[in-house]
C-alpha atoms as one frame of an Amber mdcrd trajectory, in Angstrom:
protein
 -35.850  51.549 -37.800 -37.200  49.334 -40.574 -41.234  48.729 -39.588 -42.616
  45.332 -39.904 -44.666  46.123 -42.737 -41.338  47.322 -44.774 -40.098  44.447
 -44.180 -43.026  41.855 -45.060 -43.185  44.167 -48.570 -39.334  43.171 -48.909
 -39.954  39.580 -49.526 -40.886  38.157 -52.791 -43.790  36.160 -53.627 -43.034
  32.542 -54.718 -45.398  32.473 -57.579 -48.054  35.225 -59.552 -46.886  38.299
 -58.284 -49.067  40.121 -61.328 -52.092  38.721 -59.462 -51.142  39.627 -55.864
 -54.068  41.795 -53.827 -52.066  44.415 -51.077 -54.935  44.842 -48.336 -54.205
  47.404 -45.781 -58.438  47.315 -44.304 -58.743  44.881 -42.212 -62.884  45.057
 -42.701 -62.664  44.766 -46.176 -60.082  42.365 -45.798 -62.277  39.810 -43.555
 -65.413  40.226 -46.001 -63.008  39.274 -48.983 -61.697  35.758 -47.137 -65.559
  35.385 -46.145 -66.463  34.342 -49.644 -63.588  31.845 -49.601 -63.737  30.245
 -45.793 -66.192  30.377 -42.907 -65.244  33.007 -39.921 -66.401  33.532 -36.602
 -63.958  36.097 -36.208 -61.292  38.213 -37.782 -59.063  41.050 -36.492 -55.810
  42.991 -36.517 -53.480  43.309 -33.401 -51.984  46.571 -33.315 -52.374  49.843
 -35.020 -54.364  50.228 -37.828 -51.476  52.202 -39.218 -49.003  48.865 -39.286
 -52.051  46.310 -40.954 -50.872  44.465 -44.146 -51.563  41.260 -46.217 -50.594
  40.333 -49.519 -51.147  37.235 -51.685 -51.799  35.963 -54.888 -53.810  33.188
 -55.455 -53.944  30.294 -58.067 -56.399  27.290 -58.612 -55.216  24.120 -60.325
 -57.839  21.974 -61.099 -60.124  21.132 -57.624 -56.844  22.658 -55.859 -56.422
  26.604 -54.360 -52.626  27.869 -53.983 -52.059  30.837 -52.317 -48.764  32.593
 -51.278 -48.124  35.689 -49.521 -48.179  37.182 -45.685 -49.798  39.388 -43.671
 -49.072  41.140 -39.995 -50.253  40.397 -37.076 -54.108  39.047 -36.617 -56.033
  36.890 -35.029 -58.862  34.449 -37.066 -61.435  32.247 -35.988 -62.756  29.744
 -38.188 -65.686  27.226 -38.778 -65.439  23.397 -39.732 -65.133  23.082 -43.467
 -64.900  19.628 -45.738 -61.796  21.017 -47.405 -58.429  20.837 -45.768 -55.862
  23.216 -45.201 -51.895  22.853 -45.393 -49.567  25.600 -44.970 -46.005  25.931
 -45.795 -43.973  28.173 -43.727 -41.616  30.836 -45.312 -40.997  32.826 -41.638
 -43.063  34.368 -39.005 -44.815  32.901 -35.530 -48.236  31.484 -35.569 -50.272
  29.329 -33.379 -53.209  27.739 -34.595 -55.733  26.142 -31.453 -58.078  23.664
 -32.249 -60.301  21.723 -29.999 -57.629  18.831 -28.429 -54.125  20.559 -29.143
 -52.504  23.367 -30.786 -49.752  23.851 -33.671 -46.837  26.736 -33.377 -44.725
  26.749 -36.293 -43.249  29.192 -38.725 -39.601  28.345 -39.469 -38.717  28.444
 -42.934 -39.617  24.608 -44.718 -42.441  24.075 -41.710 -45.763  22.221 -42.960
 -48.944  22.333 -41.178 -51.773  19.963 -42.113 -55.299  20.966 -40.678 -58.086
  18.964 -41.849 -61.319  21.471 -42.111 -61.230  21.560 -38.332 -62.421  24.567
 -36.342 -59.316  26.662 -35.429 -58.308  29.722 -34.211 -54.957  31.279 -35.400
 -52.737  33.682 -33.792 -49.590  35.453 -35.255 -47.002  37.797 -34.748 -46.755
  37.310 -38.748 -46.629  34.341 -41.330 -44.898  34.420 -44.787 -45.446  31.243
 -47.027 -47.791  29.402 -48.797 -51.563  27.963 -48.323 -53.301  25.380 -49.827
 -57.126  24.266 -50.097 -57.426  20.586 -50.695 -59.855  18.079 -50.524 -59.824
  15.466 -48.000 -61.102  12.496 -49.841 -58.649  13.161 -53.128 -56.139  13.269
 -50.949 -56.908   9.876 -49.382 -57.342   8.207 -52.680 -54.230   9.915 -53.790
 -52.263   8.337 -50.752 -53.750   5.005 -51.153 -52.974   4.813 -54.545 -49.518
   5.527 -53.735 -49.066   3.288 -51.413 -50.671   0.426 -53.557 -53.434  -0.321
 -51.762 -56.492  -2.533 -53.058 -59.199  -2.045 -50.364 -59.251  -0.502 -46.818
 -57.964   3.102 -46.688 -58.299   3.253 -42.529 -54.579   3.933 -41.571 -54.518
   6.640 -44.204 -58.168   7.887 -43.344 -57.087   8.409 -39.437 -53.773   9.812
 -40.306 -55.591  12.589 -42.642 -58.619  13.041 -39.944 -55.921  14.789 -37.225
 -54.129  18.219 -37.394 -50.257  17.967 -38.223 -46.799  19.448 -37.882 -43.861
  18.612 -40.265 -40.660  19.449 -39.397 -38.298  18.377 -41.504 -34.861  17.873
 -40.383 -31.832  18.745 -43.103 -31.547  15.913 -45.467 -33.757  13.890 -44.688
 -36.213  12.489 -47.053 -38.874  14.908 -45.870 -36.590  17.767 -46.585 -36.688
  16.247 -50.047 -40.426  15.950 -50.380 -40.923  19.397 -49.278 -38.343  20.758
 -51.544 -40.427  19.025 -54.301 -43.212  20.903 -53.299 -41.050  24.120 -54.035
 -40.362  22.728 -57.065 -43.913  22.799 -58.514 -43.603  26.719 -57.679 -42.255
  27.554 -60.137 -44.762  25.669 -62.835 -47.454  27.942 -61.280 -45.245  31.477
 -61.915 -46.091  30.641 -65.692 -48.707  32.439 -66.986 -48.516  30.795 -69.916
 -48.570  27.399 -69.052 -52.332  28.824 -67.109 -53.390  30.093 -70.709 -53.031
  27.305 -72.443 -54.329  25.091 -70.058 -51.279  22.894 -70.169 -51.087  22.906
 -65.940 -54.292  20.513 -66.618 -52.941  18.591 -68.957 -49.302  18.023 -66.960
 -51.863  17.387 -63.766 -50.201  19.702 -61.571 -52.992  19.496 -59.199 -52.213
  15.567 -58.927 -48.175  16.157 -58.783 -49.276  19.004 -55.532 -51.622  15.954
 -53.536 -49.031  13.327 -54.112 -46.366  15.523 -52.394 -48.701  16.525 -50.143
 -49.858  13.216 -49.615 -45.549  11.856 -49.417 -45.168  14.421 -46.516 -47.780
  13.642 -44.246 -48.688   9.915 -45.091 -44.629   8.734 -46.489 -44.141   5.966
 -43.513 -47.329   4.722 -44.417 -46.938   4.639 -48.654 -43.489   3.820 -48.575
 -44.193   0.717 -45.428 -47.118  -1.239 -48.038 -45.978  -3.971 -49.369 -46.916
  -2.815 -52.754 -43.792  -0.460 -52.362 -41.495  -3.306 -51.032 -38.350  -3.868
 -52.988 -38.814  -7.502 -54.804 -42.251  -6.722 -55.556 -43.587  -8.848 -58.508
 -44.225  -6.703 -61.569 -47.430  -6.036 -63.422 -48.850  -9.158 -64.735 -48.933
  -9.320 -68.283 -52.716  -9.095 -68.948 -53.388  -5.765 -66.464 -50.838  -4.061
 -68.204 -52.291  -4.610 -72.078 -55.780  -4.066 -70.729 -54.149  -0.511 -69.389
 -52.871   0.150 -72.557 -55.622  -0.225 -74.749 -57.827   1.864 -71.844 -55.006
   4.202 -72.332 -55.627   4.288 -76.127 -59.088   4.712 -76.223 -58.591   7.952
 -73.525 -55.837   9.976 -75.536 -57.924  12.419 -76.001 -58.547  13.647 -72.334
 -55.312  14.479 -69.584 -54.475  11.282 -67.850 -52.643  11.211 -64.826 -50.295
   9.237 -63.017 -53.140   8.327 -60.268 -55.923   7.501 -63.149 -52.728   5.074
 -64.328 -52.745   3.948 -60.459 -56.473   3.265 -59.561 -57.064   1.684 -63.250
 -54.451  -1.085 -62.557 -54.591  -0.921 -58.618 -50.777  -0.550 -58.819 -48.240
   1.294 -56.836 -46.325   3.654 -59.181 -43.236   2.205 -58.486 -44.778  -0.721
 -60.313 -46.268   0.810 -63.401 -42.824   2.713 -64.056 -41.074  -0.121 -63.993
 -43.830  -2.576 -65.929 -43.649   0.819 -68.623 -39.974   0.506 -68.749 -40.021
  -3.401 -69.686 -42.230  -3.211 -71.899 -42.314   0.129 -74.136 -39.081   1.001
 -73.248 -39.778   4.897 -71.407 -42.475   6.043 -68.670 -46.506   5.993 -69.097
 -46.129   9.606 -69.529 -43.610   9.714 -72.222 -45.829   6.468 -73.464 -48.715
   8.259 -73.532 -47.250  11.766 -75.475 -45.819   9.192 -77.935 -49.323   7.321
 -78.607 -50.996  11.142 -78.434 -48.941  12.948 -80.669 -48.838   9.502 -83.319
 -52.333   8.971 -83.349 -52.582  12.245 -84.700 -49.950  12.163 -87.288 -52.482
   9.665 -88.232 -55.010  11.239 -88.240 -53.583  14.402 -90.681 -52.255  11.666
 -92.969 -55.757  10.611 -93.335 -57.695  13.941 -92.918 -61.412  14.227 -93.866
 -62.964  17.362 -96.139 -63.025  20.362 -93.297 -60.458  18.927 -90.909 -57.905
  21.260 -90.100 -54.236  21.299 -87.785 -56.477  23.198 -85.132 -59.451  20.872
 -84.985 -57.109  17.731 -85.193 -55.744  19.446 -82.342 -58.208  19.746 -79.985
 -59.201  16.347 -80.807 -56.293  14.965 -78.691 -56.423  17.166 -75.882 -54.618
  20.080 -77.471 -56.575  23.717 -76.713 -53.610  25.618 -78.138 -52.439  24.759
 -81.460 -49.181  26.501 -80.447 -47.949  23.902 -77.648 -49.385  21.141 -79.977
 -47.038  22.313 -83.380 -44.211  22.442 -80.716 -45.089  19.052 -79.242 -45.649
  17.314 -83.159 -42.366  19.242 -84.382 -39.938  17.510 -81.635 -41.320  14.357
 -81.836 -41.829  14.220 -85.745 -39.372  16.690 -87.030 -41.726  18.405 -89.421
 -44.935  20.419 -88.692 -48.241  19.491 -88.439 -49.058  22.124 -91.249 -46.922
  20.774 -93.666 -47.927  16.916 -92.769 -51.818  17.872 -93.703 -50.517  19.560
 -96.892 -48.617  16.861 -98.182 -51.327  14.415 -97.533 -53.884  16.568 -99.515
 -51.768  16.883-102.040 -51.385  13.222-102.730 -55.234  13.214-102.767 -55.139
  15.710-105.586
């Protein structure tokens, strides 16, 4: 007969596997999660012999993604300022917190706890956890949703533990199916090296699902989302452009795009569309990538592909001679020696 702990080591891990820690001491266990969360208490149920918990564990920007599982325990947990959500993969578990209680573990479940006190009981839980912060993920709703001022519905919403089930095709299937999505941009190592999960703002494309799944009545009900909405007047968007322009040379992210112009995204896409033709992040890799072409054509004494680079955001001059070659058709290398040479 096939033990429990045989068949938690059967399943795969959804992103990281070189980084995953196997614990099978529950002691050492709790004072390794002690650094990360407050406990009260932490223990295995059953024999010592049948204890296991594995996960690996990524941070993207202010935002901590773990996946993995672990056999049955029970935890006890302090209020904390950061919330936790937690996306089912199998296994039972009830988490009690003062007021109410969630049970949930069917594959595509998503539990929302917001740094509430909580204790959690399981038979076992596959899946993945996240460690987010409250407030982000309130301005990242209400940027979403379009909204100007008062944040209240959104605030009260986030304030109060949640369970999403989503029922086959709906449109929270979809969101959460996003959400696997991103998965597999965190199973690249390489993507972590170069720091390009920054620059693509993971973190911000992990709150705005987040955000979709437990706040989408309210984002997709504000009238800034309302078919018929008028477009982006005229003088916000060039005054976004030129703040665009004069910020190349750090990531910018959908939501900086958002609260800058204090317009729903559905908006800005299509206000992009009209008027340069593509998105504000194809926009913004096209002004980024010409302003330094630019910039080689016109190189100073001790500039260099590398320094011109990292000047526009670029740590890796590998992504960034990728990047220039697509878009120009000729590499970086050879742009800077053709302009010294005409200096000669």
């Amino acid at each position: 007969m096939t033990s429990l702990a045989d068949t938690l080591l059967s399943r795969p891990l959804l992103f990281r596997p070189d980084l995953a820690i196997t614990d099978t001491d529950v002691d050492a266990l709790a004072e390794r999660l002690a650094l990360a969360m407050k406990l009260s208490d932490f223990e295995r149920i059953g024999s010592p012999a049948s204890f296991l918990y594995r996960a690996s564990t990524v941070t993207v920007g202010d935002l901590v993604a773990s996946t993995g599982f672990h056999s049955p325990m029970r935890v006890v947990t302090e209020e904390t300022p950061r919330a936790t959500v937690i996306l089912a993969q199998g296994g039972d578990t009830t988490f009690s917190y003062e007021g109410g209680s969630l049970r949930f573990g069917a594959v595509h479940d998503l539990a929302y706890l917001p740094g509430c006190a909580f204790v959690e009981h399981s038979s076992w839980i596959s899946g993945v956890l996240f460690s987010v912060d409250v407030d982000r993920l309130i301005r990242t709703a209400a940027t979403m949703a379009g909204l100007h001022g008062s944040t209240y519905r959104l605030r009260q919403r986030l304030q109060r533990p949640q369970l999403l089930r989503p029922n086959p095709g709906s449109s929270d299937m979809e969101v959460v199916k996003q959400l696997h999505a991103l998965f597999s941009m965190l199973d690249a190592p390489s993507l972590e090296q170069e720091r390009l999960l920054d620059l693509l703002g993971l973190d911000d494309l992990l709150y705005r699902a987040i955000a979709m799944a437990f706040c989408g009545d309210l984002i997709r009900s504000s009238p800034a989302n309302e078919p018929g909405t008028r477009g982006l007047k005229s003088a916000v968007l060039e005054d976004l452009l030129a703040w665009i322009g004069a910020n190349l040379d750090r990531p910018l992210r959908l939501s900086d795009l958002e609260q800058r112009s204090s317009y729903s995204q559905r908006t800005l896409r299509k206000a992009f569309q009209e008027r340069c033709g593509c998105g504000p992040h194809e926009w913004i890799h096209r002004q980024r990538m010409q302003a330094a072409r630019n910039q080689l054509l016109q190189a100073q004494p001790g500039d260099s592909v590398t320094s011109i680079a990292q000047r526009w955001g670029y740590t890796h001059l590998s992504q960034f001679s990728r990047d220039f070659q697509r878009t120009f058709g000729i590499s970086p290398s050879r742009v800077l020696r053709e302009a010294r040479r005409k200096l000669l």
